[in-house]
């Protein structure tokens, strides 16, 4: 997306943001979905460096999700057995 932004291909940015918005929402990552939705809505009117700043926020959203996933994966798994 950053290459597209540098190349002035804001239409591609808009399409990619739409995909991220939908995928993130379906996985429950609502903050990331909201960031992507905002970018999708404004992509065609943004110019460099404002577009780069918005992409930075999207990257931060992905990083936040990665950190959450890593944290969850590092926690020990415990299984509870019950008698039915």
XYZ file of N, CA and C in Angstrom:
252
model
N 0.814 -1.177 0.000
C 0.000 0.000 0.000
C 0.871 1.260 0.000
N 2.013 1.194 0.673
C 2.889 2.380 0.672
C 3.430 2.653 -0.725
N 3.743 1.600 -1.482
C 4.206 1.805 -2.853
C 3.099 2.444 -3.677
N 1.892 1.939 -3.517
C 0.750 2.520 -4.232
C 0.576 3.986 -3.849
N 0.770 4.297 -2.572
C 0.640 5.681 -2.114
C 1.698 6.565 -2.756
N 2.925 6.084 -2.790
C 4.010 6.864 -3.410
C 3.771 7.041 -4.903
N 3.164 6.022 -5.514
C 2.883 6.080 -6.953
C 1.625 6.881 -7.268
N 0.916 7.308 -6.219
C -0.317 8.075 -6.424
C -1.512 7.228 -6.809
N -1.435 5.920 -6.550
C -2.535 5.013 -6.890
C -3.504 4.906 -5.708
N -4.217 5.987 -5.454
C -5.125 6.031 -4.315
C -6.317 5.090 -4.485
N -6.671 4.789 -5.723
C -7.765 3.848 -5.959
C -7.389 2.456 -5.426
N -6.141 2.067 -5.611
C -5.677 0.781 -5.078
C -5.693 0.814 -3.558
N -5.274 1.910 -2.972
C -5.304 2.052 -1.510
C -6.741 1.878 -1.012
N -7.671 2.510 -1.688
C -9.083 2.414 -1.298
C -9.562 0.964 -1.349
N -9.221 0.244 -2.417
C -9.644 -1.165 -2.547
C -9.017 -2.035 -1.456
N -7.732 -1.827 -1.205
C -7.043 -2.620 -0.183
C -7.602 -2.314 1.208
N -7.894 -1.047 1.479
C -8.470 -0.666 2.769
C -9.835 -1.329 2.947
N -10.599 -1.415 1.865
C -11.911 -2.074 1.922
C -11.743 -3.545 2.306
N -10.783 -4.205 1.704
C -10.528 -5.616 2.000
C -10.123 -5.796 3.457
N -9.220 -4.937 3.933
C -8.775 -5.023 5.323
C -9.947 -4.768 6.265
N -10.749 -3.755 5.942
C -11.916 -3.413 6.768
C -12.811 -4.637 6.942
N -13.158 -5.275 5.852
C -14.069 -6.417 5.895
C -13.454 -7.612 6.612
N -12.212 -7.921 6.293
C -11.550 -9.080 6.904
C -11.368 -8.879 8.400
N -10.921 -7.689 8.787
C -10.709 -7.413 10.211
C -12.023 -7.491 10.980
N -13.074 -6.953 10.407
C -14.378 -6.992 11.081
C -14.859 -8.431 11.256
N -14.675 -9.262 10.241
C -15.152 -10.644 10.332
C -14.378 -11.442 11.380
N -13.156 -10.998 11.692
C -12.351 -11.671 12.712
C -12.502 -11.026 14.086
N -13.288 -9.955 14.161
C -13.519 -9.299 15.439
C -12.514 -8.221 15.795
N -11.672 -7.849 14.860
C -10.680 -6.795 15.101
C -11.291 -5.451 14.711
N -12.151 -4.957 15.568
C -12.972 -3.801 15.225
C -12.173 -2.502 15.142
N -11.140 -2.358 15.956
C -10.322 -1.145 15.873
C -9.620 -1.069 14.518
N -9.013 -2.170 14.103
C -8.354 -2.208 12.804
C -9.366 -1.984 11.689
N -10.521 -2.597 11.801
C -11.563 -2.408 10.802
C -11.955 -0.937 10.703
N -12.069 -0.271 11.840
C -12.415 1.150 11.847
C -11.346 2.009 11.201
N -10.084 1.696 11.468
C -8.985 2.430 10.826
C -9.034 2.248 9.309
N -9.274 1.018 8.888
C -9.351 0.736 7.453
C -10.569 1.408 6.830
N -11.680 1.426 7.546
C -12.889 2.070 7.031
C -12.651 3.571 6.824
N -11.993 4.182 7.773
C -11.680 5.609 7.665
C -10.761 5.872 6.470
N -9.752 5.023 6.313
C -8.836 5.177 5.181
C -9.572 4.967 3.864
N -10.415 3.967 3.814
C -11.187 3.706 2.594
C -12.018 4.931 2.209
N -12.653 5.543 3.192
C -13.530 6.682 2.926
C -12.769 7.912 2.446
N -11.525 8.057 2.898
C -10.771 9.279 2.602
C -9.637 9.089 1.603
N -9.383 7.873 1.189
C -8.198 7.564 0.381
C -8.077 8.415 -0.875
N -9.165 8.591 -1.583
C -9.083 9.291 -2.871
C -8.711 10.766 -2.712
N -8.967 11.339 -1.549
C -8.669 12.746 -1.341
C -7.357 13.023 -0.633
N -6.641 11.981 -0.242
C -5.395 12.174 0.502
C -4.196 12.233 -0.427
N -3.221 13.005 -0.024
C -1.943 13.112 -0.745
C -0.815 12.753 0.218
N 0.330 12.420 -0.356
C 1.530 12.155 0.424
C 1.929 13.465 1.083
N 2.308 13.598 2.326
C 2.592 12.602 3.358
C 1.404 12.248 4.246
N 0.261 12.922 4.071
C -0.905 12.590 4.893
C -1.314 11.135 4.704
N -1.233 10.662 3.489
C -1.569 9.268 3.197
C -0.599 8.331 3.912
N 0.676 8.678 3.926
C 1.669 7.860 4.616
C 1.371 7.793 6.113
N 0.949 8.908 6.687
C 0.609 8.925 8.113
C -0.579 8.005 8.395
N -1.570 8.022 7.526
C -2.736 7.159 7.700
C -2.347 5.691 7.570
N -1.458 5.392 6.641
C -0.983 4.015 6.497
C -0.207 3.595 7.736
N 0.514 4.534 8.339
C 1.230 4.250 9.585
C 0.281 3.843 10.699
N -0.881 4.478 10.761
C -1.882 4.111 11.769
C -2.411 2.701 11.518
N -2.575 2.365 10.244
C -3.040 1.026 9.896
C -2.003 -0.021 10.301
N -0.738 0.266 10.041
C 0.342 -0.635 10.452
C 0.353 -0.789 11.970
N 0.144 0.302 12.686
C 0.094 0.236 14.153
C -1.056 -0.661 14.610
N -2.172 -0.606 13.901
C -3.300 -1.482 14.218
C -2.955 -2.948 14.025
N -2.249 -3.257 12.941
C -1.804 -4.634 12.708
C -0.830 -5.072 13.805
N 0.080 -4.187 14.180
C 1.068 -4.494 15.210
C 0.386 -4.776 16.541
N -0.629 -4.008 16.858
C -1.386 -4.215 18.080
C -2.009 -5.618 18.103
N -2.576 -6.022 16.992
C -3.171 -7.353 16.897
C -2.109 -8.438 17.036
N -0.970 -8.257 16.393
C 0.122 -9.225 16.509
C 0.559 -9.373 17.961
N 0.670 -8.251 18.663
C 1.080 -8.301 20.068
C 0.063 -9.054 20.914
N -1.210 -8.834 20.664
C -2.263 -9.536 21.402
C -2.186 -11.033 21.135
N -2.025 -11.400 19.880
C -1.951 -12.817 19.519
C -0.730 -13.472 20.156
N 0.426 -12.809 20.086
C 1.642 -13.357 20.697
C 1.456 -13.541 22.199
N 0.828 -12.579 22.835
C 0.582 -12.666 24.267
C -0.312 -13.855 24.597
N -1.370 -14.025 23.819
C -2.289 -15.146 24.050
C -1.603 -16.489 23.808
N -0.766 -16.552 22.792
C -0.089 -17.815 22.471
C 0.963 -18.181 23.507
N 1.482 -17.194 24.208
C 2.513 -17.482 25.205
C 1.928 -17.893 26.547
N 0.624 -17.761 26.710
C -0.020 -18.156 27.958
C -0.206 -19.666 27.987
N 0.013 -20.268 29.163
C -0.178 -21.720 29.243
C -1.643 -22.089 29.021
N -1.812 -23.208 28.383
C -3.162 -23.707 28.108
C -3.529 -24.686 29.222
N -4.680 -24.464 29.795
C -5.152 -25.406 30.814
C -6.474 -25.982 30.344
N -6.624 -27.229 30.606
C -7.862 -27.907 30.209
C -8.615 -28.309 31.462
N -9.882 -28.058 31.452
C -10.715 -28.473 32.571
C -11.485 -29.710 32.145
N -11.388 -30.717 32.983
C -12.115 -31.948 32.714
C -13.344 -31.968 33.609
N -14.450 -32.304 33.029
C -15.682 -32.412 33.796
C -16.307 -33.760 33.548
N -17.022 -34.227 34.503
C -17.779 -35.464 34.327
C -19.154 -35.105 33.793
N -19.531 -35.741 32.768
C -20.837 -35.458 32.173
C -21.901 -36.312 32.776
